[in-house]
Coordinates of C-alpha atoms in Angstrom, one line a residue:
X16 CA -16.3 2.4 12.7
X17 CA -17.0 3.5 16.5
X18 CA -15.4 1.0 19.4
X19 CA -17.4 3.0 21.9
X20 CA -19.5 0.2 23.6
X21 CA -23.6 1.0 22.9
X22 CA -25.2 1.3 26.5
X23 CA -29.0 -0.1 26.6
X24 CA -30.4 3.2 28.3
X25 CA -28.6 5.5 25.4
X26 CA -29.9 3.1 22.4
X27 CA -33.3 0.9 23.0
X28 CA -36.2 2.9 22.9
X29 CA -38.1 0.6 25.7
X30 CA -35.1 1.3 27.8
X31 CA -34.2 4.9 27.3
X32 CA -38.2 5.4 28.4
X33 CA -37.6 2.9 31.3
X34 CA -34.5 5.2 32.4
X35 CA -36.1 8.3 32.1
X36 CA -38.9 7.1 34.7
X37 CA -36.2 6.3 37.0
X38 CA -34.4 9.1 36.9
X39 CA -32.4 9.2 33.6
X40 CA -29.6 7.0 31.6
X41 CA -26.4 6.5 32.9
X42 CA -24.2 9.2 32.3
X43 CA -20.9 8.6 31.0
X44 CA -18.7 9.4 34.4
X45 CA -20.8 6.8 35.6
X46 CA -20.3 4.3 33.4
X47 CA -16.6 4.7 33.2
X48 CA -16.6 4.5 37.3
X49 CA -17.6 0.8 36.9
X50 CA -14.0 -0.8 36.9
X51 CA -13.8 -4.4 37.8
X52 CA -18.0 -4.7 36.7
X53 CA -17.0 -4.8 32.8
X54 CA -20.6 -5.6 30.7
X55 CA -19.9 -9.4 30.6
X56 CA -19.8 -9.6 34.4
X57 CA -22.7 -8.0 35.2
X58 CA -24.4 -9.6 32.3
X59 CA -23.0 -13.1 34.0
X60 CA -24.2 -12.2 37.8
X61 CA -27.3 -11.4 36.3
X62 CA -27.7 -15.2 34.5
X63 CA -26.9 -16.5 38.3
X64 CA -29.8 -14.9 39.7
X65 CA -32.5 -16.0 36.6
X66 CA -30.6 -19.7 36.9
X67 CA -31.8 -19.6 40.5
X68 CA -35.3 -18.2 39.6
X69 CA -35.5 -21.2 37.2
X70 CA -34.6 -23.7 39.8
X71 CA -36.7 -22.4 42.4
X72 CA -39.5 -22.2 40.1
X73 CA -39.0 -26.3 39.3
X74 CA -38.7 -27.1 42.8
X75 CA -42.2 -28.3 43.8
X76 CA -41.2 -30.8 41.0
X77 CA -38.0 -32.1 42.2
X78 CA -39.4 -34.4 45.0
X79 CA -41.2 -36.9 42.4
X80 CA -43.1 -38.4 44.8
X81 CA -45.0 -35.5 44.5
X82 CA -46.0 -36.0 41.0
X83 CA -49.8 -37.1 41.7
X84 CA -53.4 -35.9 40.7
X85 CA -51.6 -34.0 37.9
X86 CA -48.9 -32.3 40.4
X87 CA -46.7 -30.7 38.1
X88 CA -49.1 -29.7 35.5
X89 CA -51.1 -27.6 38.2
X90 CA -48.1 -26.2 39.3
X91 CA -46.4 -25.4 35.9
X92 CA -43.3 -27.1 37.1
X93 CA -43.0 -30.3 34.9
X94 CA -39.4 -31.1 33.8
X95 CA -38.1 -34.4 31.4
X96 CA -35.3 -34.2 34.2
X97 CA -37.1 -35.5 36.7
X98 CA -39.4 -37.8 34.5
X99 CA -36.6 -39.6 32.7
X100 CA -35.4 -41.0 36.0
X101 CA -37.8 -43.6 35.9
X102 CA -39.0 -43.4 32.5
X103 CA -35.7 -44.8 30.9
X104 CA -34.5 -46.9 33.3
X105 CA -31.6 -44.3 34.9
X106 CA -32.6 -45.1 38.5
X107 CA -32.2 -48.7 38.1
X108 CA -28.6 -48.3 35.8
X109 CA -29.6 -48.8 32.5
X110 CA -27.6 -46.9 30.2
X111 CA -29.2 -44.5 27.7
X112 CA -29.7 -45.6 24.0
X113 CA -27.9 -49.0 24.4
X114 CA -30.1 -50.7 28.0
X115 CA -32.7 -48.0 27.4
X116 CA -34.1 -46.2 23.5
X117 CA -34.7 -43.1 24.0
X118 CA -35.8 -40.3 21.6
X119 CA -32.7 -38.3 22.0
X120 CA -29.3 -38.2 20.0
X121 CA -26.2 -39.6 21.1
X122 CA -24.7 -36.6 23.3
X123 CA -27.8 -35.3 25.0
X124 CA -28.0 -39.1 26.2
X125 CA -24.6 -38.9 27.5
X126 CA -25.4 -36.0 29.4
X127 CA -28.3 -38.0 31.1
X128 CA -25.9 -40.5 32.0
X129 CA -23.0 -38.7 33.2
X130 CA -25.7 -37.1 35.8
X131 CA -27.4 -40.3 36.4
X132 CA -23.8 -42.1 37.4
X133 CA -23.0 -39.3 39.3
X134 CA -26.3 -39.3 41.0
X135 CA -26.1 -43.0 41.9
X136 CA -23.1 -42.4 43.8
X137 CA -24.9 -40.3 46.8
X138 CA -27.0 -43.8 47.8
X139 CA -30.3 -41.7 49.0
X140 CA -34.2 -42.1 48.8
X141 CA -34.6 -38.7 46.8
X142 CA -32.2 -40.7 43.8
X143 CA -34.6 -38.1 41.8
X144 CA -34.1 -35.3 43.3
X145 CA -29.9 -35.9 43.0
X146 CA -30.0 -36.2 39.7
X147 CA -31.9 -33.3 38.9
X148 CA -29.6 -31.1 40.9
X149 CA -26.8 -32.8 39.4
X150 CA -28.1 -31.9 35.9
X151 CA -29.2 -28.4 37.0
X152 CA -25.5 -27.9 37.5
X153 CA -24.4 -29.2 34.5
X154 CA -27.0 -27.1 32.1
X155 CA -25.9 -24.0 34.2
X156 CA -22.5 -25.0 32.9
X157 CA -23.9 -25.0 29.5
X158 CA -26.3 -21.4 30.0
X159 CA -23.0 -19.4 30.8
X160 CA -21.2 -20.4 27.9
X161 CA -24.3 -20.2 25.7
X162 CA -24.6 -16.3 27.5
X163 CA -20.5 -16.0 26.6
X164 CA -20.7 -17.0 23.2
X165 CA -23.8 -14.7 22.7
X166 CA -22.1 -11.5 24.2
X167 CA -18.7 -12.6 21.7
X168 CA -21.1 -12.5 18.9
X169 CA -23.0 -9.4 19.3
X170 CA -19.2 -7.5 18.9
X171 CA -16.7 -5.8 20.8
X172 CA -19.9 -2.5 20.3
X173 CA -23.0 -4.1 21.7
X174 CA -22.0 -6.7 24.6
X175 CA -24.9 -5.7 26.2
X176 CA -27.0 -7.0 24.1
X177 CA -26.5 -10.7 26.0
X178 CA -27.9 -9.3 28.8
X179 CA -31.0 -10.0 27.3
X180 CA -30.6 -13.4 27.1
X181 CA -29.4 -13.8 30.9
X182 CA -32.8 -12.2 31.9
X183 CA -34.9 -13.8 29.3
X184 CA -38.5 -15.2 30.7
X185 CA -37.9 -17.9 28.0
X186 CA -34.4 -19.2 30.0
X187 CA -35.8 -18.9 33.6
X188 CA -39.0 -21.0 32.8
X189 CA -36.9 -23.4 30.6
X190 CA -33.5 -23.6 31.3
X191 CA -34.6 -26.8 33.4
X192 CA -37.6 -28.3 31.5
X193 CA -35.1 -30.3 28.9
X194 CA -31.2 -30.5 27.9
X195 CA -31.3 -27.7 25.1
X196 CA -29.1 -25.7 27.1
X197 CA -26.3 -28.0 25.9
X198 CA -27.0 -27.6 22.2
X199 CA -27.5 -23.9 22.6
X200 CA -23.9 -23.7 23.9
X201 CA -22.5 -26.0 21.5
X202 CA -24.0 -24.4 18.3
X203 CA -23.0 -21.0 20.1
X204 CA -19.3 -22.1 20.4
X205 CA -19.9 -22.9 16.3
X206 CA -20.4 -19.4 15.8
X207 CA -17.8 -17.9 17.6
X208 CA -15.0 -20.4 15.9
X209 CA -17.0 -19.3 12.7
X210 CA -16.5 -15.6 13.4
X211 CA -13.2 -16.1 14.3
X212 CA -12.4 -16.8 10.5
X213 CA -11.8 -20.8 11.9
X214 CA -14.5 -22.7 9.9
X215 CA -12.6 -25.8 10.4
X216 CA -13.1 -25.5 14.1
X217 CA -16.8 -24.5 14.0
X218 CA -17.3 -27.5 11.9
X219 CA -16.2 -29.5 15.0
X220 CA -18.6 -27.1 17.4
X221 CA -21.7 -27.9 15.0
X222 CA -21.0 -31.7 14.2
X223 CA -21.3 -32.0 18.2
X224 CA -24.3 -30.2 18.6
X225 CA -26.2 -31.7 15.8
X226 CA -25.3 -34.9 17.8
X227 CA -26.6 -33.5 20.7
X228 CA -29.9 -32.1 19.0
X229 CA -30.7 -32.1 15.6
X230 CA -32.1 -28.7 14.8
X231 CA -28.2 -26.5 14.8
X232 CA -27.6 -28.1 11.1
X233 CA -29.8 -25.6 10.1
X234 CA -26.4 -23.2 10.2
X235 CA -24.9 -24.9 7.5
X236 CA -28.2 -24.3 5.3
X237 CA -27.6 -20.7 6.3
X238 CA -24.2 -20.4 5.8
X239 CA -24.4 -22.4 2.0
X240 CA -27.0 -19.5 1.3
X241 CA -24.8 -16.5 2.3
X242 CA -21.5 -18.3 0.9
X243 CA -22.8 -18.9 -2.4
X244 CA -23.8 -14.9 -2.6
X245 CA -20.2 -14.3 -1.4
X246 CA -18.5 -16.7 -4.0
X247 CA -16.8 -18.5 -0.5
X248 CA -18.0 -21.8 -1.0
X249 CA -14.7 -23.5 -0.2
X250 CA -15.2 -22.2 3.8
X251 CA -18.7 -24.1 3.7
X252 CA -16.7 -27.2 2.3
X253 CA -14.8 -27.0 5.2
X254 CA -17.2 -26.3 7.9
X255 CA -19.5 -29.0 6.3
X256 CA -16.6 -31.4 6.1
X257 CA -15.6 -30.8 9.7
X258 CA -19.5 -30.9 10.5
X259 CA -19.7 -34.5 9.3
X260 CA -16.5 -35.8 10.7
X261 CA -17.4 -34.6 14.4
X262 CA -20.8 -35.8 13.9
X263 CA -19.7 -39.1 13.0
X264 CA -16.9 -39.8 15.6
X265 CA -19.8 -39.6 17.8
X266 CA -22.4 -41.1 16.1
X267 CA -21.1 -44.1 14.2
X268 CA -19.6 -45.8 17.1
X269 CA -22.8 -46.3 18.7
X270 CA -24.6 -46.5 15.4
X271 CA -22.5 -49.8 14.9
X272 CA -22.6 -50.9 18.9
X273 CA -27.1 -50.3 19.2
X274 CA -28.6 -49.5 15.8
X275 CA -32.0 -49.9 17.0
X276 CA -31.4 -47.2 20.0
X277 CA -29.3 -44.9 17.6
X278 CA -32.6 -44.7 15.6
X279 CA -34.9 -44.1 18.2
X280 CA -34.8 -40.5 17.7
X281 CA -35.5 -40.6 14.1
X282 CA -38.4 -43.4 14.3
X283 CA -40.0 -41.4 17.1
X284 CA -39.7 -38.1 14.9
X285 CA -40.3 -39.5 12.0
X286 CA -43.7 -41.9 13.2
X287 CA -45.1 -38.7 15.6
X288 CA -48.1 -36.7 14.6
X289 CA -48.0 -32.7 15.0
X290 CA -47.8 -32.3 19.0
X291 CA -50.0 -30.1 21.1
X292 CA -48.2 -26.7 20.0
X293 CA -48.2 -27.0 16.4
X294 CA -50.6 -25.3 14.2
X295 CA -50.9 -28.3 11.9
X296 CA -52.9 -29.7 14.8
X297 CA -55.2 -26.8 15.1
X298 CA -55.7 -27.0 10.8
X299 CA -56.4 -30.9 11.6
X300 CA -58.9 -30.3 13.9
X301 CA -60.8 -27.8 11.9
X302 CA -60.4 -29.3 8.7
X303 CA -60.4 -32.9 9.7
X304 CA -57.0 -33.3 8.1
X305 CA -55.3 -37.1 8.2
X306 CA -52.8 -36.1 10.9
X307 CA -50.5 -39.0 11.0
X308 CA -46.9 -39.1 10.6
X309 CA -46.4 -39.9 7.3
X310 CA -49.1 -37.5 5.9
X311 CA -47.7 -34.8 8.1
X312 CA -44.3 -35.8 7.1
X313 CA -45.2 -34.9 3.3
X314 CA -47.4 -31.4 4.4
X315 CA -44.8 -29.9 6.4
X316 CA -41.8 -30.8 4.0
X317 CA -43.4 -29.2 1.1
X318 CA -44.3 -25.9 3.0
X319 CA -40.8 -26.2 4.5
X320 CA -38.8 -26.7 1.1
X321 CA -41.1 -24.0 -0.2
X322 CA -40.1 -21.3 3.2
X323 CA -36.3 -22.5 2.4
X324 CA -36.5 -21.5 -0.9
X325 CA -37.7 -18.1 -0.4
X326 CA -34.9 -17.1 2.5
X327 CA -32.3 -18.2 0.0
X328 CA -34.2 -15.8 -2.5
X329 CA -33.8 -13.1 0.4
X330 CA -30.9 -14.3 1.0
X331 CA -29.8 -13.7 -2.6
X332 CA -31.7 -10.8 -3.6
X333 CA -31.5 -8.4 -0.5
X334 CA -29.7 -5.0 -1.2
X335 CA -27.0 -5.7 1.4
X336 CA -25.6 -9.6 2.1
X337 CA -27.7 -10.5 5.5
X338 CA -25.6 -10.7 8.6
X339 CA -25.8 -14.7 9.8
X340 CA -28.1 -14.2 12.8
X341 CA -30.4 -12.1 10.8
X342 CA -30.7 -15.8 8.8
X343 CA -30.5 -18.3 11.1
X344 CA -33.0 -16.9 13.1
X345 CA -35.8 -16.2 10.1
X346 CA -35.1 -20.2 9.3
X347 CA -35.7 -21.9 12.5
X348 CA -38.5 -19.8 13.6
X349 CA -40.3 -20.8 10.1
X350 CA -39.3 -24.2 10.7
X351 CA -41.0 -24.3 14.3
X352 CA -44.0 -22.4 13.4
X353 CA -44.6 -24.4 10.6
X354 CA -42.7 -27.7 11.4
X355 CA -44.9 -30.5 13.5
X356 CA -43.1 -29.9 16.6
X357 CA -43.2 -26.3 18.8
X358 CA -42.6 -27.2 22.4
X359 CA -42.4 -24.5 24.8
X360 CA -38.3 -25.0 25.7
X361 CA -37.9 -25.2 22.1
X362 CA -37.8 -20.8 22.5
X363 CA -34.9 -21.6 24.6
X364 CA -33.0 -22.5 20.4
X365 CA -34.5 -19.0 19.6
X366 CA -33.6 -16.4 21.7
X367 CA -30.2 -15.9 21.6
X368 CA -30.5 -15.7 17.5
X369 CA -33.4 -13.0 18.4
X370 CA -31.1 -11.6 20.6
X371 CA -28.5 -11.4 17.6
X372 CA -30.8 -10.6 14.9
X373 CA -32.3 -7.9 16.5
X374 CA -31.3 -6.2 19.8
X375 CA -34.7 -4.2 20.4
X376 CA -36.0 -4.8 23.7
X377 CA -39.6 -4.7 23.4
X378 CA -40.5 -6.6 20.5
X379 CA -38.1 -9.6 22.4
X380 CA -40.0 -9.4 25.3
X381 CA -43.9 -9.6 23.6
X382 CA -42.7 -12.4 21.9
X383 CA -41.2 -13.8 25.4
X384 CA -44.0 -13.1 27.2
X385 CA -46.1 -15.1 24.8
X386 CA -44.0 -18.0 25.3
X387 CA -44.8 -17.6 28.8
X388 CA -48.4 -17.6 28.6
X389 CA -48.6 -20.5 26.3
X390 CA -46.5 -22.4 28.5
X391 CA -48.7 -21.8 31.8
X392 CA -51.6 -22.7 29.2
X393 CA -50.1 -26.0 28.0
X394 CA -49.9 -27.2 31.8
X395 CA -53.2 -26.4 32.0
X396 CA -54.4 -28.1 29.1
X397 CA -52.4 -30.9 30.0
X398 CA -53.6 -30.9 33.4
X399 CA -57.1 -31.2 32.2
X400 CA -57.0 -34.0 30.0
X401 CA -57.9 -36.5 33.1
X402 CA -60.5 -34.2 34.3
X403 CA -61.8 -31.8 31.6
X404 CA -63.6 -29.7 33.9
X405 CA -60.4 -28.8 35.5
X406 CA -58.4 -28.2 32.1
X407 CA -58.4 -25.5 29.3
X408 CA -60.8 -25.7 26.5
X409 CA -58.8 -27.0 23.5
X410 CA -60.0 -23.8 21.5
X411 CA -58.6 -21.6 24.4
X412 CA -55.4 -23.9 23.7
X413 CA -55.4 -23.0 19.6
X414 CA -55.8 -19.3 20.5
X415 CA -52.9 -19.5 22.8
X416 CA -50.8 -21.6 20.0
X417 CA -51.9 -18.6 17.7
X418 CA -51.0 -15.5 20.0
X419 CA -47.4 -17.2 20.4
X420 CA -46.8 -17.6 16.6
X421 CA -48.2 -14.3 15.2
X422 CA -45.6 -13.0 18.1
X423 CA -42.8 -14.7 16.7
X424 CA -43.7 -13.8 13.0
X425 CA -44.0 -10.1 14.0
X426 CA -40.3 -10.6 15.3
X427 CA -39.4 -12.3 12.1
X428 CA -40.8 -9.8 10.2
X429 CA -39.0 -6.7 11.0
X430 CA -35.8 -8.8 11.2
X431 CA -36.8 -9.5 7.1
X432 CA -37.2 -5.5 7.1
X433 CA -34.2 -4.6 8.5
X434 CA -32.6 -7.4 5.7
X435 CA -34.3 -5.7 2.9
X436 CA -33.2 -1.8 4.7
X437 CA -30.0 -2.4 6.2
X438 CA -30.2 1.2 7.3
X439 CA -32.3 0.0 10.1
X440 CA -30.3 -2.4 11.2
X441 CA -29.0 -1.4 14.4
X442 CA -26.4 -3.9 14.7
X443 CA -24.7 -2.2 11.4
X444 CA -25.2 1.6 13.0
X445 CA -21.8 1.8 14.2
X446 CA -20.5 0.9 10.6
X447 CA -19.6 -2.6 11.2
X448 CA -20.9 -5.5 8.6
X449 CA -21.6 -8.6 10.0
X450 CA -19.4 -9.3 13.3
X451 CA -20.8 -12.6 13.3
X452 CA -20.3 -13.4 10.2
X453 CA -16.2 -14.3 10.1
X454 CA -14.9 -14.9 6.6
X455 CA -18.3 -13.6 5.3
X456 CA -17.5 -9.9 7.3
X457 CA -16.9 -7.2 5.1
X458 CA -16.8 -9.2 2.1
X459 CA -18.0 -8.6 -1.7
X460 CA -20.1 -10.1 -3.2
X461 CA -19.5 -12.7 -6.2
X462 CA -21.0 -10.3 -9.0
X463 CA -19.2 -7.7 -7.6
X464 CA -16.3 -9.0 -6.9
X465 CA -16.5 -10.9 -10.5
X466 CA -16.8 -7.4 -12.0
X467 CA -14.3 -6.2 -10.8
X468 CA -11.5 -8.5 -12.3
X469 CA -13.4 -8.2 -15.6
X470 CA -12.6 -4.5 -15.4
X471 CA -8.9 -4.9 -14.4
X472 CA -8.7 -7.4 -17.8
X473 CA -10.4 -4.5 -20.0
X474 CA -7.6 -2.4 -18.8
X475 CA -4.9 -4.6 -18.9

């Protein structure tokens, strides 16, 4: 196996073309003239500068005063930072999910109210406009580890790779919109403890993020998947025990203390119909489909069981055991194409697994820049819903919501090529299995592994 770090201008076709236009790739005297500018540090300047694009480009939002006449939807700046201010109560001291429900689990509140007790304490007019910059520092916090953990996981070969997460239109538009940023860095410290051979520990990572947002359990549907073709289901025992246990030392406590704001999150999930960005939505329309909650409720589980089932058949049946982003990424891009919700910042749970899956620049970036466009469409659309003559046409809107998913399944399906022809994989080029994939690296499979000992009996 080569240690010889992969450079982008030598290895992505997008880039070697880029290079060539400018002049050429790096040569190797160059590259080794860099020093102090190791791959991670330039990766890490680099997030600065798109962490500054982001907040400049949610500026016009951060006085809310300005929010009339449909202020931040014409100017595709809206952020729930700035709205939950008022919205839940924050500027007048109510505490999240015990003075104030909101539709959020226990840690992501947390984070709202560390910001909004730290924004209290600088007594000012613009209480708003503190607290945003007060979370803006906090999910910047949250993007560099998130960027870290990314580069740790694409191996010791390929730390470039993270740099295309640092530039990623997805994170410069988003970073700011919500708090994923903190369950992006919290399922991404899960990995790394989990290729570090420490399932116990990434238990702990993944029961905090699944308290933060719900959506990073879907790593312990992976891993049962890949475990069971490895026969090493006693390390999912543990990272599902440790899972549960850090989930509930958060959880339960207030759980016992405000029941009724603990289950906000799940009555508003649970009650909602598909939102603006879901295809269900655009099938209702057309068909005339019952659209409420519970009916969706039943629609998407089935096709969602039915999408689970046939990754673990992949999963199963694929020549060579799948490396874990390859997985994790398939799943939850099913499950937001064809789950009721697909909000724009939801990308932001996407692209490092992308990144993971498959390090190709170009088929990243058409998928990003259709995230883009459909969220500069969505403002408009929401923009227009006062005055229609100023909004998008709803079938404008479905062909938007369209372009964005037949994107994304593209992307999924050369990452389910490169599954079924490992040979392709570039990740496994250099002769390394899955550096992600800790206990699961390098290991055989049960059948093969059960064949073995029943040779070593026949010849004993």
């Amino acid at each position: 196996m080569s240690d010889d770090i992969v450079h982008p201008t030598l290895d992505d076709p997008l880039l070697i073309g880029a290079a060539e236009g400018l002049g050429g790739s790096t040569g190797s005297h160059q590259r080794d003239a860099w020093g102090w500018w190791t791959p991670l540090r330039v990766i890490l300047v680099v997030l600065g500068g798109s962490l500054v694009v982001g907040y400049l480009q949610k500026l016009p939002c951060r006085d809310v005063s300005r929010w009339k006449d449909q202020f931040a939807f014409s100017h595709v700046c809206y952020t729930d930072v700035v709205a939950s201010w008022s919205a839940y109560g924050l500027d007048k001291g109510q505490v999240p999910l015990f003075d104030f429900f909101v539709p959020y689990p226990p840690l992501t509140a947390a984070v709202m109210e560390v910001a909004a007790v730290l924004a209290r304490a600088f007594p000012s007019d613009a209480s708003a406009s503190t607290y945003f910059d007060i979370t803006v520092v906090l999910l910047a916090v949250f993007a560099i580890v998130a960027v870290v953990t990314t580069a740790l996981l694409a191996s010791r070969r390929r730390p470039w790779d993270a740099l295309m997460v640092a530039l990623s239109p997805v994170l410069i538009l988003q970073a700011f919109t919500n708090w994923d940023l903190v369950a992006l860095a919290l399922l991404g410290l899960a990995m790394v403890a989990w290729s570090r051979s420490a399932p116990a520990w990434a238990g702990v990572w993944l029961g905090l993020a699944t308290a933060t947002k719900f959506w990073p359990l879907l790593m312990l549907l992976v891993l049962v998947m890949l475990c069971w073709r490895a026969g090493r289901l006693r390390d999912w025992l543990v990272i599902a025990g440790a899972t549960v246990a850090a989930w509930a030392a958060v959880s339960v406590p207030v759980m016992l203390r405000s029941p009724d704001g603990f289950l906000e999150f799940w009555r508003v999930n649970i009650s909602r119909g598909p939102d603006w960005d879901s295809l269900w939505l655009a099938l209702g329309d057309a068909t005339g489909w019952d659209s409420r909650g519970e009916v969706s409720n039943m629609r998407v589980g089935a096709v969602l069981l039915v999408l689970t089932l046939a990754v673990a058949v992949l999963v199963l049946k694929a020549p060579r055991r799948p490396r874990v982003p390859q997985v994790m990424f398939v799943l939850l891009a099913l499950f937001l194409v064809f789950g009721k919700v697909f909000s724009p910042q939801d990308a932001l749970w996407l692209t490092p697994l992308a990144v993971l899956a498959r390090p190709r620049w170009r088929t990243f970036l058409v998928w990003q820049s259709a995230e883009v466009v459909l969220t500069i469409n969505r403002m408009l659309l929401l923009g227009g819903l006062e005055n229609f003559d100023k909004g998008l046409p709803r079938g404008w809107w479905y062909v938007t919501v369209g372009i964005r998913d037949i994107t994304l399944l593209v992307l999924v399906g050369f990452v389910v090529r490169e599954m079924l022809r490992p040979r392709a994989d570039v990740v496994r080029a250099g002769g390394e299995d899955d550096p992600a994939g800790g206990v699961l690296d390098g290991a055989p499979d049960r059948e093969r592994r059960d064949a073995g000992r029943h040779r070593e009996s026949v010849l004993t």
